[in-house]
CSV table of C-alpha atoms and ligand atoms in Angstrom, one decimal:
chain,number,residue,atom,x,y,z
A,1,MET,CA,25.1,27.3,2.2
A,2,GLY,CA,25.1,28.1,6.4
A,3,ASP,CA,21.5,27.7,6.4
A,4,LYS,CA,22.0,24.2,4.6
A,5,LEU,CA,24.9,22.9,6.6
A,6,GLN,CA,22.6,23.7,9.6
A,7,ARG,CA,19.5,21.7,8.6
A,8,PHE,CA,22.0,19.1,7.7
A,9,TYR,CA,23.4,18.8,11.0
A,10,ARG,CA,20.1,18.6,12.5
A,11,GLY,CA,18.7,16.1,10.1
A,12,MET,CA,21.4,13.6,10.8
A,13,ARG,CA,21.4,14.1,14.4
A,14,THR,CA,17.4,13.6,14.6
A,15,ILE,CA,18.4,10.0,12.6
A,16,ARG,CA,21.0,9.5,15.0
A,17,ARG,CA,19.1,10.3,18.2
A,18,PHE,CA,16.3,7.9,16.6
A,19,GLU,CA,18.2,5.1,16.0
A,20,GLU,CA,19.7,5.6,19.4
A,21,MET,CA,16.2,5.4,20.9
A,22,ALA,CA,15.0,2.6,18.9
A,23,ILE,CA,17.8,0.5,20.0
A,24,GLU,CA,16.7,1.0,23.5
A,25,LEU,CA,13.2,0.0,22.5
A,26,TYR,CA,14.9,-2.9,21.0
A,27,LYS,CA,16.3,-3.8,24.4
A,28,GLU,CA,12.8,-3.4,25.9
A,29,GLY,CA,11.5,-6.2,23.8
A,30,LEU,CA,9.3,-3.9,22.3
A,31,ILE,CA,10.3,-4.2,18.6
A,32,GLY,CA,9.8,-7.4,16.7
A,33,GLY,CA,12.4,-9.4,14.5
A,34,SER,CA,15.8,-7.9,14.2
A,35,TYR,CA,16.9,-4.3,14.2
A,36,HIS,CA,19.5,-2.9,11.7
A,37,SER,CA,21.0,0.7,12.8
A,38,TYR,CA,21.5,3.1,10.3
A,39,ILE,CA,24.1,4.6,12.4
A,40,GLY,CA,27.3,5.9,10.6
A,41,GLN,CA,25.5,6.4,7.6
A,42,GLU,CA,23.4,9.6,8.3
A,43,ALA,CA,25.2,11.7,5.8
A,44,VAL,CA,23.8,9.5,2.7
A,45,ALA,CA,20.6,9.7,3.6
A,46,VAL,CA,20.3,13.4,4.4
A,47,GLY,CA,22.7,14.5,1.5
A,48,VAL,CA,20.4,12.5,-1.1
A,49,CYS,CA,17.0,13.2,0.2
A,50,SER,CA,17.8,17.2,0.4
A,51,ALA,CA,18.3,17.1,-3.1
A,52,LEU,CA,14.8,15.8,-3.7
A,53,ARG,CA,11.3,17.2,-3.8
A,54,ASN,CA,8.7,16.1,-1.7
A,55,ASP,CA,6.8,14.1,-4.7
A,56,ASP,CA,10.2,12.2,-5.6
A,57,TYR,CA,10.0,8.6,-4.9
A,58,ILE,CA,12.4,6.7,-2.7
A,59,THR,CA,12.9,3.0,-1.8
A,60,THR,CA,15.4,1.5,0.7
A,61,THR,CA,16.2,-1.3,2.8
A,62,TYR,CA,15.6,-2.7,6.3
A,63,ARG,CA,17.9,-0.2,7.2
A,64,GLY,CA,15.7,2.9,5.9
A,65,ARG,CA,14.6,5.0,9.1
A,66,GLY,CA,17.4,7.4,8.1
A,67,GLN,CA,15.9,7.8,4.7
A,68,HIS,CA,12.5,7.9,5.7
A,69,LEU,CA,13.4,10.8,8.4
A,70,ALA,CA,15.3,12.6,5.7
A,71,LYS,CA,12.3,12.4,3.2
A,72,GLY,CA,10.3,13.9,5.8
A,73,ALA,CA,8.5,11.1,7.5
A,74,ASP,CA,7.0,11.7,10.9
A,75,PRO,CA,8.7,10.3,14.0
A,76,TYR,CA,5.4,9.4,15.9
A,77,LYS,CA,4.3,7.2,13.0
A,78,LEU,CA,7.6,5.7,12.5
A,79,PHE,CA,8.0,4.9,16.0
A,80,ALA,CA,4.4,3.6,16.3
A,81,GLU,CA,5.3,1.2,13.6
A,82,LEU,CA,8.3,-0.1,14.8
A,83,LEU,CA,6.6,-0.7,18.3
A,84,GLY,CA,3.8,-3.0,15.9
A,85,ARG,CA,1.1,-0.3,16.7
A,86,VAL,CA,-2.1,1.0,14.6
A,87,ASP,CA,-0.9,4.6,14.4
A,88,GLY,CA,2.4,3.2,12.8
A,89,TYR,CA,2.7,3.8,8.8
A,90,CYS,CA,1.8,0.4,8.1
A,91,LYS,CA,-0.8,0.1,10.8
A,92,GLY,CA,1.7,-1.9,12.7
A,93,LYS,CA,1.7,-4.8,10.6
A,94,GLY,CA,5.0,-3.9,8.7
A,95,GLY,CA,7.8,-3.4,11.5
A,96,PRO,CA,11.2,-2.0,11.2
A,97,MET,CA,11.7,-3.4,7.9
A,98,HIS,CA,8.7,-2.7,5.6
A,99,ILE,CA,8.0,1.0,6.1
A,100,THR,CA,6.1,2.3,3.6
A,101,ASP,CA,4.3,6.1,3.0
A,102,VAL,CA,3.2,7.0,-0.3
A,103,GLN,CA,2.4,10.5,1.0
A,104,THR,CA,6.1,11.3,1.3
A,105,GLY,CA,7.1,9.3,-2.0
A,106,ILE,CA,8.2,6.3,0.5
A,107,LEU,CA,7.8,3.5,-1.8
A,108,GLY,CA,8.8,1.3,0.9
A,109,ALA,CA,11.7,-0.4,2.9
A,110,ASN,CA,12.6,-3.9,1.9
A,111,GLY,CA,13.7,-6.9,3.8
A,112,ILE,CA,14.6,-8.8,0.7
A,113,VAL,CA,18.1,-7.8,-0.4
A,114,GLY,CA,18.3,-5.5,-3.7
A,115,ALA,CA,14.2,-5.6,-4.0
A,116,GLY,CA,13.9,-2.0,-3.7
A,117,VAL,CA,15.8,-1.0,-7.0
A,118,PRO,CA,13.3,-2.6,-9.5
A,119,ILE,CA,10.6,-1.1,-7.8
A,120,SER,CA,12.5,2.5,-8.0
A,121,VAL,CA,13.0,1.9,-11.8
A,122,GLY,CA,9.3,0.9,-12.2
A,123,ALA,CA,8.6,4.4,-10.2
A,124,ALA,CA,10.7,6.1,-12.4
A,125,LEU,CA,8.9,4.6,-15.8
A,126,SER,CA,5.5,5.4,-14.1
A,127,ALA,CA,6.8,9.4,-13.8
A,128,GLN,CA,8.2,9.3,-17.5
A,129,MET,CA,5.3,7.7,-19.1
A,130,SER,CA,3.2,10.4,-17.1
A,131,GLY,CA,5.1,13.1,-18.4
A,132,ILE,CA,5.6,14.4,-14.7
A,133,ASP,CA,9.1,15.5,-14.1
A,134,ARG,CA,9.8,13.3,-10.8
A,135,VAL,CA,12.7,11.2,-10.1
A,136,SER,CA,13.5,8.2,-8.5
A,137,VAL,CA,16.1,7.1,-6.0
A,138,ALA,CA,16.7,3.4,-5.1
A,139,PHE,CA,19.0,3.3,-2.1
A,140,PHE,CA,20.7,0.0,-1.7
A,141,GLY,CA,23.6,-1.8,0.1
A,142,ASP,CA,26.6,-3.2,-1.3
A,143,GLY,CA,25.4,-6.8,-1.0
A,144,ALA,CA,22.6,-6.2,-3.5
A,145,ILE,CA,25.0,-5.2,-6.4
A,146,ASN,CA,24.9,-9.2,-7.3
A,147,GLN,CA,21.5,-9.5,-7.1
A,148,GLY,CA,20.0,-10.5,-10.7
A,149,ALA,CA,17.2,-8.1,-10.4
A,150,VAL,CA,19.3,-5.3,-9.4
A,151,SER,CA,21.2,-6.0,-12.8
A,152,GLU,CA,17.9,-6.3,-14.7
A,153,ALA,CA,16.5,-3.0,-13.3
A,154,LEU,CA,19.9,-0.9,-14.4
A,155,ASN,CA,19.7,-2.2,-17.7
A,156,LEU,CA,16.0,-1.1,-17.9
A,157,ALA,CA,16.9,2.1,-16.5
A,158,ALA,CA,19.7,2.7,-19.0
A,159,VAL,CA,17.7,1.6,-22.0
A,160,TRP,CA,14.6,3.4,-21.3
A,161,CYS,CA,16.6,6.2,-20.1
A,162,LEU,CA,14.7,6.5,-17.0
A,163,PRO,CA,14.7,9.3,-14.2
A,164,VAL,CA,16.3,7.4,-11.5
A,165,ILE,CA,19.3,7.6,-9.1
A,166,LEU,CA,20.6,4.5,-7.9
A,167,VAL,CA,22.5,5.1,-4.6
A,168,CYS,CA,24.5,2.4,-3.5
A,169,GLU,CA,25.7,2.6,0.1
A,170,ASN,CA,29.0,0.8,0.4
A,171,ASN,CA,29.4,0.2,4.0
A,172,LEU,CA,31.7,-2.4,3.4
A,173,TYR,CA,29.8,-5.5,4.4
A,174,SER,CA,27.0,-7.7,3.2
A,175,GLU,CA,25.6,-9.2,6.6
A,176,MET,CA,29.3,-10.7,7.9
A,177,THR,CA,31.2,-10.7,4.8
A,178,PRO,CA,33.1,-7.9,3.4
A,179,PHE,CA,32.3,-7.0,-0.3
A,180,HIS,CA,35.8,-7.6,-1.8
A,181,ARG,CA,35.1,-11.3,-1.1
A,182,SER,CA,32.1,-11.5,-3.2
A,183,VAL,CA,33.0,-8.7,-6.0
A,184,LYS,CA,36.2,-8.5,-7.7
A,185,ASN,CA,35.7,-4.8,-8.6
A,186,LYS,CA,37.7,-2.4,-6.5
A,187,ASP,CA,34.7,-0.3,-6.9
A,188,LEU,CA,31.2,-1.1,-7.2
A,189,VAL,CA,30.4,2.0,-9.5
A,190,GLU,CA,32.6,0.1,-12.4
A,191,ARG,CA,29.4,-1.8,-12.6
A,192,ALA,CA,27.6,1.5,-14.0
A,193,ALA,CA,29.9,1.4,-17.1
A,194,GLY,CA,28.3,-1.8,-18.0
A,195,PHE,CA,25.1,-0.1,-18.6
A,196,CYS,CA,26.4,2.7,-20.2
A,197,MET,CA,25.3,4.8,-17.4
A,198,PRO,CA,27.7,7.6,-15.6
A,199,GLY,CA,28.9,6.3,-12.4
A,200,ILE,CA,30.3,8.4,-9.6
A,201,ILE,CA,31.8,7.7,-6.5
A,202,VAL,CA,31.2,9.7,-3.5
A,203,ASP,CA,32.7,10.1,0.2
A,204,GLY,CA,29.3,9.1,2.0
A,205,ASN,CA,30.5,10.6,5.2
A,206,ASP,CA,30.5,14.0,3.9
A,207,VAL,CA,27.3,15.2,3.6
A,208,GLU,CA,28.0,18.6,1.2
A,209,ALA,CA,29.4,15.9,-1.3
A,210,VAL,CA,26.5,13.7,-1.3
A,211,PHE,CA,24.2,16.4,-1.8
A,212,GLU,CA,26.1,18.1,-4.7
A,213,THR,CA,26.8,14.8,-6.2
A,214,THR,CA,23.0,13.7,-6.0
A,215,SER,CA,22.0,17.4,-7.1
A,216,ALA,CA,23.8,17.0,-10.5
A,217,ALA,CA,22.1,13.4,-10.9
A,218,VAL,CA,18.8,14.7,-10.1
A,219,GLU,CA,19.1,17.8,-12.6
A,220,ARG,CA,20.3,15.0,-15.1
A,221,ALA,CA,17.5,13.0,-14.6
A,222,ARG,CA,14.9,15.6,-14.4
A,223,ARG,CA,16.1,17.1,-17.9
A,224,GLY,CA,15.3,13.7,-19.4
A,225,GLU,CA,19.1,12.6,-19.6
A,226,GLY,CA,18.5,9.2,-17.7
A,227,PRO,CA,19.8,7.3,-14.9
A,228,THR,CA,23.0,7.9,-12.9
A,229,MET,CA,24.6,5.3,-10.3
A,230,ILE,CA,26.2,6.8,-7.2
A,231,GLU,CA,28.6,4.9,-5.1
A,232,ALA,CA,28.5,6.5,-1.4
A,233,LYS,CA,31.5,4.7,0.4
A,234,THR,CA,30.6,4.8,4.1
A,235,TYR,CA,30.4,2.4,7.3
A,236,ARG,CA,27.9,1.1,9.5
A,237,LEU,CA,29.4,2.1,12.9
A,238,GLN,CA,27.2,-0.7,14.7
A,239,GLY,CA,27.2,-4.6,13.8
A,240,HIS,CA,24.9,-5.5,10.9
A,241,MET,CA,21.9,-6.0,13.4
A,242,PHE,CA,21.3,-5.5,17.1
A,243,GLY,CA,23.2,-8.5,19.2
A,244,ASP,CA,25.7,-9.1,16.1
A,245,SER,CA,28.9,-10.4,17.9
A,246,GLU,CA,31.1,-8.7,14.8
A,247,MET,CA,33.7,-11.1,15.0
A,248,TYR,CA,34.3,-10.4,11.1
A,249,ARG,CA,35.9,-7.3,11.5
A,250,SER,CA,38.7,-5.6,14.4
A,251,LYS,CA,38.2,-3.0,16.6
A,252,GLU,CA,41.0,-1.2,15.1
A,253,GLU,CA,39.0,-0.9,12.3
A,254,VAL,CA,36.1,0.2,13.8
A,255,ALA,CA,37.7,2.8,15.9
A,256,ALA,CA,39.5,4.2,12.7
A,257,TRP,CA,35.9,5.0,11.0
A,258,ARG,CA,34.5,6.7,14.6
A,259,GLY,CA,37.1,8.7,13.6
A,260,LYS,CA,35.4,9.8,10.6
A,261,ASP,CA,32.0,9.7,11.9
A,262,PRO,CA,30.0,12.2,9.6
A,263,LEU,CA,28.3,13.9,12.3
A,264,ASP,CA,31.3,14.9,14.1
A,265,ARG,CA,32.8,16.0,11.0
A,266,LEU,CA,29.9,18.1,10.1
A,267,LYS,CA,30.0,19.4,13.8
A,268,ARG,CA,33.7,20.3,13.5
A,269,LYS,CA,32.9,22.3,10.3
A,270,LEU,CA,29.8,24.2,11.8
A,271,LEU,CA,32.1,25.2,14.7
A,272,GLU,CA,35.1,26.2,12.5
A,273,GLN,CA,32.9,28.2,10.0
A,274,GLY,CA,31.1,30.1,12.9
A,275,LEU,CA,27.6,28.4,11.8
A,276,ALA,CA,27.4,27.1,15.4
A,277,THR,CA,28.5,27.2,19.0
A,278,GLU,CA,28.7,24.4,21.4
A,279,SER,CA,25.8,25.8,23.3
A,280,LEU,CA,23.9,26.1,19.9
A,281,LEU,CA,24.6,22.7,19.1
A,282,ALA,CA,23.4,21.3,22.7
A,283,GLU,CA,20.3,23.5,22.5
A,284,TRP,CA,19.5,22.0,19.1
A,285,ASP,CA,20.3,18.2,20.7
A,286,ARG,CA,17.7,19.3,23.4
A,287,GLU,CA,15.1,20.2,20.8
A,288,LEU,CA,15.1,17.2,18.8
A,289,THR,CA,15.7,15.0,21.4
A,290,SER,CA,12.4,16.4,23.5
A,291,LYS,CA,10.5,15.9,20.0
A,292,LEU,CA,11.5,12.4,19.6
A,293,GLU,CA,10.8,11.4,23.3
A,294,GLN,CA,7.2,12.9,23.0
A,295,ALA,CA,6.8,10.9,19.8
A,296,VAL,CA,8.0,7.8,21.7
A,297,ALA,CA,5.6,8.7,24.4
A,298,SER,CA,2.6,8.7,22.1
A,299,ALA,CA,3.7,5.9,20.2
A,300,ARG,CA,4.0,3.6,23.1
A,301,LEU,CA,0.3,4.8,23.9
A,302,SER,CA,-1.3,3.8,20.4
A,303,PRO,CA,-2.8,0.1,20.7
A,304,GLU,CA,-1.7,-2.9,18.9
A,305,PRO,CA,-4.0,-3.9,16.0
A,306,GLY,CA,-6.8,-6.4,17.0
A,307,PRO,CA,-6.9,-9.9,15.1
A,308,GLU,CA,-9.5,-8.3,12.7
A,309,ALA,CA,-7.0,-6.4,11.3
A,310,ILE,CA,-5.5,-9.4,10.2
A,311,TYR,CA,-6.7,-9.9,6.6
A,312,ALA,CA,-7.1,-5.6,5.9
A,313,ASP,CA,-4.6,-4.3,3.7
A,314,VAL,CA,-3.3,-7.9,2.6
A,315,TYR,CA,-3.3,-8.5,-1.5
B,1,TPP,C1,17.5,-11.8,-1.2
B,1,TPP,C2,17.9,-11.9,0.0
B,1,TPP,N1,19.3,-12.6,0.2
B,1,TPP,C3,19.6,-12.4,1.6
B,1,TPP,C4,19.0,-12.2,2.2
B,1,TPP,C5,20.0,-12.1,3.7
B,1,TPP,N2,20.6,-10.8,4.3
B,1,TPP,C6,19.7,-9.9,4.8
B,1,TPP,S1,20.7,-8.5,5.2
B,1,TPP,C7,22.1,-9.4,4.1
B,1,TPP,C8,23.2,-8.4,3.7
B,1,TPP,C9,23.3,-7.2,2.6
B,1,TPP,O1,24.1,-6.5,2.8
B,1,TPP,P1,24.0,-5.0,2.1
B,1,TPP,O2,23.2,-5.0,0.6
B,1,TPP,O3,25.3,-4.3,2.0
B,1,TPP,O4,23.3,-3.9,2.9
B,1,TPP,P2,23.7,-3.6,4.6
B,1,TPP,O5,23.0,-4.7,5.4
B,1,TPP,O6,25.4,-3.5,4.5
B,1,TPP,O7,22.9,-2.1,4.7
B,1,TPP,C10,21.6,-10.4,3.7
B,1,TPP,C11,22.3,-11.4,2.7
B,1,TPP,C12,18.0,-11.5,2.2
B,1,TPP,N3,17.2,-10.5,3.1
B,1,TPP,N4,17.5,-11.4,0.8
């Protein structure tokens, strides 16, 4: 497990640094639209995606760079996409909210709340019909739980016994609304029982727990035993999007969750178990930061798409 924990840490740290650097690019005015940071939720992306194969599928939300990196996406192509450049995953026409890379099984981030869930269920159906033991994971937020399309997709996943894992990242807020104001359930995973599928709650800030829980759900799906819903309890440490004034939550609440930062938690564990030293952690940081800086520098040099690209790849 030692190697694995080290890998988890580097993966989570890469996501954190990527997001910090992306916010700097956003402040420079280089990223169009809004930027929804994934900071604070890194353990979910890394824990879940580490339980997957390269050929498994995922769908994510507008907050999806964490999952993209954890699934093996190239930071250069991600940064180029954020900057709207031709070398980006969607040739600069997707931006931060719509990154797709079929090669790594990323069937799309999505700006429409809940919209990735039926896509993921459809991908699971394709795996089942083709007789390939691939699984599909849908990442969605607590705010997506009341979307009609999500209920329809959960129902079909259960009825057809599809190899899909429904990962609800409950970060407590849907934009500015706390989830308990829009849902009567204490735990969102209670919904799983209504569709006759197992539902498991996991501490979304504990990467090992997320990995173990997902691995069991993945094995079950590969055995042909159908879907599992996982509710990963976590917290977004930044506003809903860059510039959010965060009037809807107290500084004390945010500070309390900062104390549960998934990266700090894993760092403490690595140090306690002798799996890292402060100097090794600093070396990893220098290495991954330098790789990300090179990716940004190259992405800045990639050209913007020309007007002739407007109608290409459009359906
Ligand atoms: C169908 C739909 N309705 C409303 C919106 C506006 N909207 C954008 S983000 C968001 C909050 C979603 O919250 P959640 O699913 O919990 O994800 P989180 O932002 O917390 O990751 C809403 C309501 C949208 N994009 N799509």
